[in-house]
């Protein structure tokens, strides 16, 4: 059903359309999720923007996802850092755009629904543990749904959205329905001047959860191509590691096909 994507090489240019798509996707997610305090709305916004960007950039949208992908070898670090910059800038722009689209909203409005803070009785330790645990669950689901075969192919964004919805409707009730996204957390705190005392704790917890998910993914699924030697990497992309028929999309791992290589039609990986 899915043709083999053929030989792969690292792109000659790191700043290309994939980085731009990440920026636009982060902008759209911040804009759409920024008008909802409902878990279903935030999760649906993530799934929609993931559909938007998946075939171009892999639709990370979230620095936690990019860092986890780099740690496990599914994305090389130079590309991961560019993605993170794009995600932060896109999230800032999307959140700032709300100021012109939501009636009566102004900068520094700390009571706006896009400000995410812990429930009144939750301790700092409780916030850290919940946020790290939820991020771990969310990111690890992405490994099974998007990175490791047999992936969920074109319906992977639905799996990602469902995972985010599950996290936000459970432990998320204690963390202010935080979308588990450091870029969104930073953008909301900066634009609306809210919850700065907790922001660093959200960032640290989210990155901790992503790191643990990456470590477990290496143990369960194996390391990604950028932790392999050149020979193993070629086998990985040529199908020897089981990716011949799952629609694995090398472009989503920051890769570029050699000229003349057949194009795949699936969505089985993240950039």
CSV table of N, CA, C and O in Angstrom, one decimal, residues 63-181:
chain,number,residue,atom,x,y,z
A,63,UNK,N,7.8,21.7,21.9
A,63,UNK,CA,9.2,21.5,22.2
A,63,UNK,C,9.5,20.2,22.9
A,63,UNK,O,10.6,19.6,22.7
A,64,UNK,N,8.6,19.7,23.8
A,64,UNK,CA,8.8,18.4,24.5
A,64,UNK,C,8.9,17.3,23.5
A,64,UNK,O,9.7,16.4,23.7
A,65,UNK,N,8.1,17.3,22.4
A,65,UNK,CA,8.1,16.3,21.4
A,65,UNK,C,9.5,16.4,20.6
A,65,UNK,O,10.1,15.3,20.4
A,66,UNK,N,9.9,17.5,20.3
A,66,UNK,CA,11.2,17.7,19.5
A,66,UNK,C,12.3,17.2,20.4
A,66,UNK,O,13.3,16.6,19.9
A,67,UNK,N,12.4,17.6,21.6
A,67,UNK,CA,13.5,17.2,22.5
A,67,UNK,C,13.5,15.7,22.7
A,67,UNK,O,14.5,15.0,22.6
A,68,UNK,N,12.3,15.1,22.9
A,68,UNK,CA,12.2,13.6,23.1
A,68,UNK,C,12.7,12.9,21.8
A,68,UNK,O,13.4,12.0,21.9
A,69,UNK,N,12.3,13.5,20.6
A,69,UNK,CA,12.7,12.9,19.4
A,69,UNK,C,14.2,12.9,19.2
A,69,UNK,O,14.8,12.0,18.7
A,70,UNK,N,14.8,14.0,19.6
A,70,UNK,CA,16.3,14.2,19.5
A,70,UNK,C,17.0,13.2,20.4
A,70,UNK,O,18.0,12.6,20.1
A,71,UNK,N,16.5,13.1,21.7
A,71,UNK,CA,17.1,12.3,22.7
A,71,UNK,C,17.1,10.8,22.2
A,71,UNK,O,18.0,10.1,22.5
A,72,UNK,N,16.0,10.4,21.6
A,72,UNK,CA,15.9,9.0,21.2
A,72,UNK,C,16.5,8.7,19.8
A,72,UNK,O,16.5,7.6,19.3
A,73,UNK,N,17.0,9.8,19.2
A,73,UNK,CA,17.7,9.6,17.9
A,73,UNK,C,16.8,9.6,16.7
A,73,UNK,O,17.2,9.2,15.6
A,74,UNK,N,15.5,10.1,16.8
A,74,UNK,CA,14.6,10.2,15.7
A,74,UNK,C,14.7,11.6,15.0
A,74,UNK,O,14.0,11.8,14.1
A,75,UNK,N,15.5,12.4,15.6
A,75,UNK,CA,15.7,13.8,15.0
A,75,UNK,C,17.0,14.2,15.4
A,75,UNK,O,17.4,14.0,16.6
A,76,UNK,N,17.8,14.9,14.5
A,76,UNK,CA,19.1,15.3,14.9
A,76,UNK,C,19.0,16.7,15.6
A,76,UNK,O,18.1,17.5,15.3
A,77,UNK,N,20.0,17.0,16.5
A,77,UNK,CA,19.8,18.1,17.4
A,77,UNK,C,19.7,19.5,16.7
A,77,UNK,O,19.0,20.4,17.2
A,78,UNK,N,20.5,19.7,15.6
A,78,UNK,CA,20.4,21.0,15.0
A,78,UNK,C,19.0,21.3,14.5
A,78,UNK,O,18.5,22.4,14.6
A,79,UNK,N,18.3,20.2,13.9
A,79,UNK,CA,17.0,20.4,13.5
A,79,UNK,C,16.0,20.6,14.6
A,79,UNK,O,15.1,21.4,14.6
A,80,UNK,N,16.3,19.9,15.7
A,80,UNK,CA,15.4,20.0,16.9
A,80,UNK,C,15.4,21.4,17.5
A,80,UNK,O,14.4,21.9,17.8
A,81,UNK,N,16.6,22.0,17.5
A,81,UNK,CA,16.7,23.3,18.1
A,81,UNK,C,16.0,24.3,17.2
A,81,UNK,O,15.3,25.3,17.7
A,82,UNK,N,16.1,24.2,15.9
A,82,UNK,CA,15.4,25.1,15.0
A,82,UNK,C,13.9,24.9,15.1
A,82,UNK,O,13.1,25.9,15.1
A,83,UNK,N,13.4,23.7,15.3
A,83,UNK,CA,12.0,23.4,15.5
A,83,UNK,C,11.5,24.1,16.8
A,83,UNK,O,10.5,24.7,16.8
A,84,UNK,N,12.3,24.0,17.8
A,84,UNK,CA,11.9,24.6,19.1
A,84,UNK,C,11.8,26.1,19.0
A,84,UNK,O,10.9,26.8,19.5
A,85,UNK,N,12.8,26.8,18.3
A,85,UNK,CA,12.7,28.2,18.1
A,85,UNK,C,11.5,28.6,17.3
A,85,UNK,O,10.7,29.5,17.7
A,86,UNK,N,11.2,27.8,16.3
A,86,UNK,CA,9.9,28.0,15.5
A,86,UNK,C,8.7,27.9,16.3
A,86,UNK,O,7.7,28.6,16.2
A,87,UNK,N,8.7,26.9,17.2
A,87,UNK,CA,7.5,26.6,18.0
A,87,UNK,C,7.3,27.7,19.0
A,87,UNK,O,6.2,28.1,19.3
A,88,UNK,N,8.4,28.2,19.6
A,88,UNK,CA,8.2,29.3,20.6
A,88,UNK,C,7.8,30.6,19.9
A,88,UNK,O,6.8,31.3,20.4
A,89,UNK,N,8.4,30.9,18.8
A,89,UNK,CA,8.0,32.1,18.0
A,89,UNK,C,6.5,32.0,17.5
A,89,UNK,O,5.7,33.0,17.6
A,90,UNK,N,6.1,30.8,17.0
A,90,UNK,CA,4.8,30.6,16.6
A,90,UNK,C,3.8,30.7,17.7
A,90,UNK,O,2.7,31.3,17.5
A,91,UNK,N,4.1,30.2,18.8
A,91,UNK,CA,3.2,30.2,20.0
A,91,UNK,C,3.1,31.7,20.5
A,91,UNK,O,2.0,32.1,20.9
A,92,UNK,N,4.2,32.4,20.5
A,92,UNK,CA,4.1,33.8,20.9
A,92,UNK,C,3.2,34.6,20.0
A,92,UNK,O,2.4,35.4,20.4
A,93,UNK,N,3.4,34.4,18.7
A,93,UNK,CA,2.6,35.1,17.7
A,93,UNK,C,1.1,34.8,17.8
A,93,UNK,O,0.2,35.6,17.7
A,94,UNK,N,0.8,33.5,18.0
A,94,UNK,CA,-0.5,33.0,18.1
A,94,UNK,C,-1.2,33.6,19.3
A,94,UNK,O,-2.4,34.0,19.2
A,95,UNK,N,-0.5,33.5,20.4
A,95,UNK,CA,-1.1,34.0,21.7
A,95,UNK,C,-1.3,35.5,21.6
A,95,UNK,O,-2.3,36.1,22.0
A,96,UNK,N,-0.3,36.3,21.0
A,96,UNK,CA,-0.5,37.7,20.9
A,96,UNK,C,-1.6,38.1,19.9
A,96,UNK,O,-2.3,39.1,20.1
A,97,UNK,N,-1.9,37.2,18.9
A,97,UNK,CA,-3.0,37.5,18.0
A,97,UNK,C,-4.3,37.5,18.7
A,97,UNK,O,-5.3,38.2,18.3
A,98,UNK,N,-4.4,36.7,19.8
A,98,UNK,CA,-5.7,36.7,20.5
A,98,UNK,C,-6.1,38.1,21.0
A,98,UNK,O,-7.3,38.4,21.2
A,99,UNK,N,-5.1,38.9,21.3
A,99,UNK,CA,-5.4,40.3,21.8
A,99,UNK,C,-6.2,41.1,20.8
A,99,UNK,O,-7.0,41.9,21.2
A,100,UNK,N,-6.1,40.8,19.5
A,100,UNK,CA,-6.8,41.5,18.5
A,100,UNK,C,-8.1,40.8,18.1
A,100,UNK,O,-8.9,41.4,17.4
A,101,UNK,N,-8.3,39.6,18.5
A,101,UNK,CA,-9.4,38.8,18.1
A,101,UNK,C,-10.5,38.5,19.2
A,101,UNK,O,-11.6,38.2,18.9
A,102,UNK,N,-10.1,38.6,20.4
A,102,UNK,CA,-11.0,38.3,21.5
A,102,UNK,C,-11.4,39.6,22.1
A,102,UNK,O,-10.6,40.4,22.6
A,103,UNK,N,-12.7,39.9,22.0
A,103,UNK,CA,-13.2,41.2,22.5
A,103,UNK,C,-12.9,41.5,24.0
A,103,UNK,O,-13.1,40.6,24.8
A,104,UNK,N,-12.4,42.6,24.3
A,104,UNK,CA,-12.1,43.0,25.7
A,104,UNK,C,-10.8,42.5,26.2
A,104,UNK,O,-10.4,42.8,27.4
A,105,UNK,N,-10.1,41.6,25.5
A,105,UNK,CA,-8.9,41.0,26.0
A,105,UNK,C,-7.7,42.0,25.8
A,105,UNK,O,-7.6,42.7,24.8
A,106,UNK,N,-6.8,42.1,26.8
A,106,UNK,CA,-5.7,43.0,26.7
A,106,UNK,C,-4.4,42.3,27.3
A,106,UNK,O,-4.5,41.4,28.0
A,107,UNK,N,-3.3,42.8,26.9
A,107,UNK,CA,-2.0,42.3,27.4
A,107,UNK,C,-2.0,42.4,28.9
A,107,UNK,O,-2.4,43.5,29.5
A,108,UNK,N,-1.5,41.4,29.6
A,108,UNK,CA,-1.5,41.4,31.0
A,108,UNK,C,-2.7,41.0,31.7
A,108,UNK,O,-2.8,41.1,33.0
A,109,UNK,N,-3.7,40.5,31.0
A,109,UNK,CA,-5.0,40.0,31.5
A,109,UNK,C,-4.7,38.6,32.2
A,109,UNK,O,-4.9,37.6,31.6
A,110,UNK,N,-4.3,38.6,33.4
A,110,UNK,CA,-3.9,37.4,34.1
A,110,UNK,C,-5.0,36.4,34.3
A,110,UNK,O,-4.8,35.3,34.7
A,111,UNK,N,-6.2,36.9,34.2
A,111,UNK,CA,-7.4,36.0,34.5
A,111,UNK,C,-7.9,35.3,33.2
A,111,UNK,O,-8.9,34.6,33.3
A,112,UNK,N,-7.2,35.5,32.1
A,112,UNK,CA,-7.7,34.9,30.8
A,112,UNK,C,-7.6,33.4,30.8
A,112,UNK,O,-6.7,32.8,31.5
A,113,UNK,N,-8.5,32.7,30.1
A,113,UNK,CA,-8.5,31.2,30.1
A,113,UNK,C,-7.2,30.6,29.6
A,113,UNK,O,-6.9,29.4,29.9
A,114,UNK,N,-6.4,31.3,28.8
A,114,UNK,CA,-5.2,30.7,28.2
A,114,UNK,C,-4.1,30.7,29.3
A,114,UNK,O,-3.0,30.2,29.0
A,115,UNK,N,-4.3,31.3,30.5
A,115,UNK,CA,-3.3,31.2,31.5
A,115,UNK,C,-3.5,29.9,32.3
A,115,UNK,O,-4.6,29.6,32.8
A,116,UNK,N,-2.5,29.1,32.4
A,116,UNK,CA,-2.6,27.8,33.0
A,116,UNK,C,-1.9,27.8,34.3
A,116,UNK,O,-0.6,28.0,34.4
A,117,UNK,N,-2.6,27.5,35.4
A,117,UNK,CA,-2.0,27.5,36.7
A,117,UNK,C,-2.6,26.3,37.5
A,117,UNK,O,-3.6,25.8,37.2
A,118,UNK,N,-1.9,25.9,38.6
A,118,UNK,CA,-2.4,24.8,39.4
A,118,UNK,C,-3.7,25.1,40.1
A,118,UNK,O,-4.0,26.2,40.4
A,119,UNK,N,-4.4,24.0,40.4
A,119,UNK,CA,-5.6,24.2,41.3
A,119,UNK,C,-5.2,24.7,42.7
A,119,UNK,O,-4.0,24.5,43.1
A,120,UNK,N,-6.1,25.3,43.4
A,120,UNK,CA,-5.7,26.0,44.6
A,120,UNK,C,-5.1,25.2,45.6
A,120,UNK,O,-4.2,25.7,46.4
A,121,UNK,N,-5.4,23.9,45.8
A,121,UNK,CA,-4.9,23.1,46.8
A,121,UNK,C,-3.7,22.3,46.4
A,121,UNK,O,-3.2,21.5,47.2
A,122,UNK,N,-3.3,22.4,45.2
A,122,UNK,CA,-2.2,21.6,44.7
A,122,UNK,C,-0.8,22.2,45.1
A,122,UNK,O,-0.6,23.3,44.9
A,123,UNK,N,0.0,21.3,45.7
A,123,UNK,CA,1.4,21.8,46.1
A,123,UNK,C,2.3,21.9,44.9
A,123,UNK,O,2.0,21.4,43.8
A,124,UNK,N,3.4,22.6,45.1
A,124,UNK,CA,4.4,22.7,44.0
A,124,UNK,C,4.9,21.3,43.6
A,124,UNK,O,5.1,21.0,42.4
A,125,UNK,N,5.1,20.4,44.5
A,125,UNK,CA,5.5,19.1,44.2
A,125,UNK,C,4.5,18.3,43.4
A,125,UNK,O,4.8,17.6,42.5
A,126,UNK,N,3.2,18.5,43.8
A,126,UNK,CA,2.1,17.9,43.1
A,126,UNK,C,2.0,18.3,41.7
A,126,UNK,O,1.8,17.5,40.8
A,127,UNK,N,2.2,19.6,41.5
A,127,UNK,CA,2.2,20.2,40.1
A,127,UNK,C,3.2,19.6,39.3
A,127,UNK,O,3.0,19.1,38.2
A,128,UNK,N,4.5,19.5,39.8
A,128,UNK,CA,5.6,18.9,39.1
A,128,UNK,C,5.3,17.5,38.7
A,128,UNK,O,5.5,17.1,37.5
A,129,UNK,N,4.9,16.7,39.7
A,129,UNK,CA,4.7,15.3,39.4
A,129,UNK,C,3.5,15.1,38.4
A,129,UNK,O,3.7,14.3,37.5
A,130,UNK,N,2.4,15.8,38.6
A,130,UNK,CA,1.3,15.6,37.6
A,130,UNK,C,1.8,16.0,36.2
A,130,UNK,O,1.5,15.3,35.2
A,131,UNK,N,2.4,17.2,36.1
A,131,UNK,CA,2.8,17.7,34.7
A,131,UNK,C,3.8,16.8,34.1
A,131,UNK,O,3.7,16.5,32.9
A,132,UNK,N,4.8,16.3,34.9
A,132,UNK,CA,5.7,15.4,34.3
A,132,UNK,C,5.1,14.0,33.9
A,132,UNK,O,5.4,13.5,32.8
A,133,UNK,N,4.2,13.5,34.7
A,133,UNK,CA,3.5,12.3,34.4
A,133,UNK,C,2.7,12.4,33.2
A,133,UNK,O,2.7,11.5,32.3
A,134,UNK,N,1.9,13.4,33.1
A,134,UNK,CA,1.0,13.6,31.9
A,134,UNK,C,1.8,13.8,30.6
A,134,UNK,O,1.5,13.3,29.6
A,135,UNK,N,2.9,14.6,30.7
A,135,UNK,CA,3.8,14.8,29.5
A,135,UNK,C,4.4,13.4,29.1
A,135,UNK,O,4.5,13.1,27.9
A,136,UNK,N,4.8,12.6,30.1
A,136,UNK,CA,5.4,11.3,29.8
A,136,UNK,C,4.4,10.5,29.0
A,136,UNK,O,4.7,9.9,28.0
A,137,UNK,N,3.1,10.4,29.5
A,137,UNK,CA,2.1,9.6,28.9
A,137,UNK,C,1.9,10.1,27.4
A,137,UNK,O,1.8,9.3,26.5
A,138,UNK,N,1.7,11.4,27.3
A,138,UNK,CA,1.4,12.0,26.0
A,138,UNK,C,2.5,11.7,25.0
A,138,UNK,O,2.3,11.3,23.9
A,139,UNK,N,3.8,12.0,25.4
A,139,UNK,CA,4.9,11.8,24.5
A,139,UNK,C,5.1,10.3,24.1
A,139,UNK,O,5.4,9.9,23.0
A,140,UNK,N,5.0,9.4,25.1
A,140,UNK,CA,5.2,8.0,24.9
A,140,UNK,C,4.1,7.5,23.9
A,140,UNK,O,4.4,6.6,23.1
A,141,UNK,N,2.9,7.9,24.0
A,141,UNK,CA,1.9,7.5,23.1
A,141,UNK,C,2.3,7.9,21.6
A,141,UNK,O,2.1,7.1,20.7
A,142,UNK,N,2.9,9.1,21.5
A,142,UNK,CA,3.4,9.5,20.2
A,142,UNK,C,4.4,8.6,19.6
A,142,UNK,O,4.5,8.3,18.4
A,143,UNK,N,5.3,8.0,20.5
A,143,UNK,CA,6.3,7.0,20.0
A,143,UNK,C,5.5,5.8,19.3
A,143,UNK,O,5.9,5.4,18.3
A,144,UNK,N,4.5,5.3,20.0
A,144,UNK,CA,3.8,4.2,19.5
A,144,UNK,C,2.9,4.5,18.3
A,144,UNK,O,2.8,3.7,17.4
A,145,UNK,N,2.4,5.7,18.3
A,145,UNK,CA,1.4,6.0,17.2
A,145,UNK,C,2.1,6.6,16.0
A,145,UNK,O,1.6,6.4,14.9
A,146,UNK,N,3.2,7.2,16.2
A,146,UNK,CA,3.8,8.0,15.0
A,146,UNK,C,5.2,7.5,14.7
A,146,UNK,O,5.6,7.4,13.5
A,147,UNK,N,6.1,7.2,15.7
A,147,UNK,CA,7.5,6.9,15.4
A,147,UNK,C,7.8,5.5,15.1
A,147,UNK,O,8.6,5.2,14.3
A,148,UNK,N,7.2,4.6,15.9
A,148,UNK,CA,7.6,3.2,15.8
A,148,UNK,C,6.6,2.4,15.1
A,148,UNK,O,5.4,2.5,15.3
A,149,UNK,N,7.0,1.6,14.1
A,149,UNK,CA,6.1,0.7,13.4
A,149,UNK,C,5.5,-0.4,14.2
A,149,UNK,O,6.1,-0.8,15.2
A,150,UNK,N,4.3,-0.8,13.9
A,150,UNK,CA,3.4,-0.3,12.9
A,150,UNK,C,2.7,1.0,13.4
A,150,UNK,O,1.9,0.9,14.3
A,151,UNK,N,3.0,2.1,12.8
A,151,UNK,CA,2.4,3.3,13.2
A,151,UNK,C,0.9,3.4,12.8
A,151,UNK,O,0.4,2.5,12.1
A,152,UNK,N,0.3,4.4,13.3
A,152,UNK,CA,-1.2,4.5,13.0
A,152,UNK,C,-1.4,5.3,11.7
A,152,UNK,O,-2.5,5.6,11.3
A,153,UNK,N,-0.3,5.5,10.9
A,153,UNK,CA,-0.4,6.1,9.6
A,153,UNK,C,-1.2,7.4,9.6
A,153,UNK,O,-1.0,8.3,10.4
A,154,UNK,N,-2.1,7.6,8.6
A,154,UNK,CA,-2.8,8.8,8.4
A,154,UNK,C,-3.7,9.2,9.6
A,154,UNK,O,-4.1,10.4,9.7
A,155,UNK,N,-4.0,8.3,10.5
A,155,UNK,CA,-4.9,8.6,11.6
A,155,UNK,C,-4.1,8.9,12.9
A,155,UNK,O,-4.7,9.1,13.9
A,156,UNK,N,-2.8,9.0,12.8
A,156,UNK,CA,-1.9,9.3,13.9
A,156,UNK,C,-2.3,10.5,14.7
A,156,UNK,O,-2.3,10.6,15.9
A,157,UNK,N,-2.7,11.6,14.0
A,157,UNK,CA,-3.1,12.8,14.7
A,157,UNK,C,-4.3,12.6,15.6
A,157,UNK,O,-4.4,13.2,16.7
A,158,UNK,N,-5.2,11.7,15.2
A,158,UNK,CA,-6.3,11.4,16.1
A,158,UNK,C,-5.9,10.7,17.4
A,158,UNK,O,-6.4,10.9,18.5
A,159,UNK,N,-4.9,9.8,17.2
A,159,UNK,CA,-4.3,9.1,18.4
A,159,UNK,C,-3.7,10.1,19.3
A,159,UNK,O,-3.8,10.1,20.6
A,160,UNK,N,-2.9,11.1,18.7
A,160,UNK,CA,-2.3,12.1,19.5
A,160,UNK,C,-3.3,13.0,20.2
A,160,UNK,O,-3.1,13.3,21.4
A,161,UNK,N,-4.3,13.4,19.5
A,161,UNK,CA,-5.4,14.2,20.1
A,161,UNK,C,-6.1,13.5,21.2
A,161,UNK,O,-6.4,14.1,22.3
A,162,UNK,N,-6.3,12.2,21.0
A,162,UNK,CA,-7.0,11.4,22.1
A,162,UNK,C,-6.1,11.3,23.3
A,162,UNK,O,-6.6,11.4,24.5
A,163,UNK,N,-4.8,11.1,23.1
A,163,UNK,CA,-3.9,11.0,24.2
A,163,UNK,C,-3.9,12.3,25.0
A,163,UNK,O,-3.9,12.3,26.3
A,164,UNK,N,-3.8,13.4,24.3
A,164,UNK,CA,-3.8,14.7,25.0
A,164,UNK,C,-5.1,15.0,25.7
A,164,UNK,O,-5.2,15.4,26.8
A,165,UNK,N,-6.3,14.6,25.1
A,165,UNK,CA,-7.6,14.7,25.7
A,165,UNK,C,-7.6,13.9,27.0
A,165,UNK,O,-8.1,14.3,28.1
A,166,UNK,N,-7.1,12.6,27.0
A,166,UNK,CA,-7.1,11.8,28.1
A,166,UNK,C,-6.3,12.4,29.3
A,166,UNK,O,-6.7,12.4,30.4
A,167,UNK,N,-5.1,13.0,28.9
A,167,UNK,CA,-4.3,13.6,30.0
A,167,UNK,C,-5.0,14.8,30.6
A,167,UNK,O,-4.9,15.0,31.8
A,168,UNK,N,-5.6,15.6,29.7
A,168,UNK,CA,-6.2,16.9,30.2
A,168,UNK,C,-7.5,16.7,31.0
A,168,UNK,O,-7.8,17.5,31.9
A,169,UNK,N,-8.2,15.6,30.8
A,169,UNK,CA,-9.4,15.3,31.5
A,169,UNK,C,-9.2,14.6,32.8
A,169,UNK,O,-10.1,14.4,33.6
A,170,UNK,N,-7.9,14.1,33.0
A,170,UNK,CA,-7.6,13.4,34.3
A,170,UNK,C,-6.7,14.3,35.1
A,170,UNK,O,-7.2,15.1,35.8
A,171,UNK,N,-5.4,14.1,35.1
A,171,UNK,CA,-4.6,14.9,35.9
A,171,UNK,C,-4.6,16.4,35.5
A,171,UNK,O,-4.2,17.3,36.3
A,172,UNK,N,-5.0,16.7,34.3
A,172,UNK,CA,-5.1,18.1,33.8
A,172,UNK,C,-6.0,19.0,34.7
A,172,UNK,O,-5.8,20.2,34.7
A,173,UNK,N,-7.0,18.4,35.4
A,173,UNK,CA,-7.9,19.2,36.2
A,173,UNK,C,-7.1,19.8,37.4
A,173,UNK,O,-7.6,20.8,37.9
A,174,UNK,N,-5.9,19.2,37.7
A,174,UNK,CA,-5.1,19.8,38.8
A,174,UNK,C,-4.1,20.8,38.3
A,174,UNK,O,-3.5,21.6,39.1
A,175,UNK,N,-3.8,20.8,37.0
A,175,UNK,CA,-2.7,21.6,36.4
A,175,UNK,C,-3.3,22.8,35.6
A,175,UNK,O,-2.5,23.4,34.8
A,176,UNK,N,-4.6,23.1,35.7
A,176,UNK,CA,-5.1,24.1,34.9
A,176,UNK,C,-5.3,23.8,33.4
A,176,UNK,O,-5.3,24.7,32.6
A,177,UNK,N,-5.5,22.6,33.1
A,177,UNK,CA,-5.7,22.1,31.7
A,177,UNK,C,-4.5,22.6,30.9
A,177,UNK,O,-4.7,23.0,29.7
A,178,UNK,N,-3.3,22.5,31.4
A,178,UNK,CA,-2.1,22.9,30.6
A,178,UNK,C,-2.0,21.9,29.4
A,178,UNK,O,-2.1,20.7,29.6
A,179,UNK,N,-1.7,22.5,28.2
A,179,UNK,CA,-1.6,21.6,27.0
A,179,UNK,C,-0.3,20.8,27.0
A,179,UNK,O,0.1,20.3,25.9
A,180,UNK,N,0.5,20.8,28.1
A,180,UNK,CA,1.7,20.0,28.1
A,180,UNK,C,2.8,20.5,27.1
A,180,UNK,O,3.5,19.7,26.5
A,181,UNK,N,2.8,21.8,26.9
A,181,UNK,CA,3.6,22.4,25.9
A,181,UNK,C,4.4,23.6,26.4
A,181,UNK,O,3.8,24.6,26.7
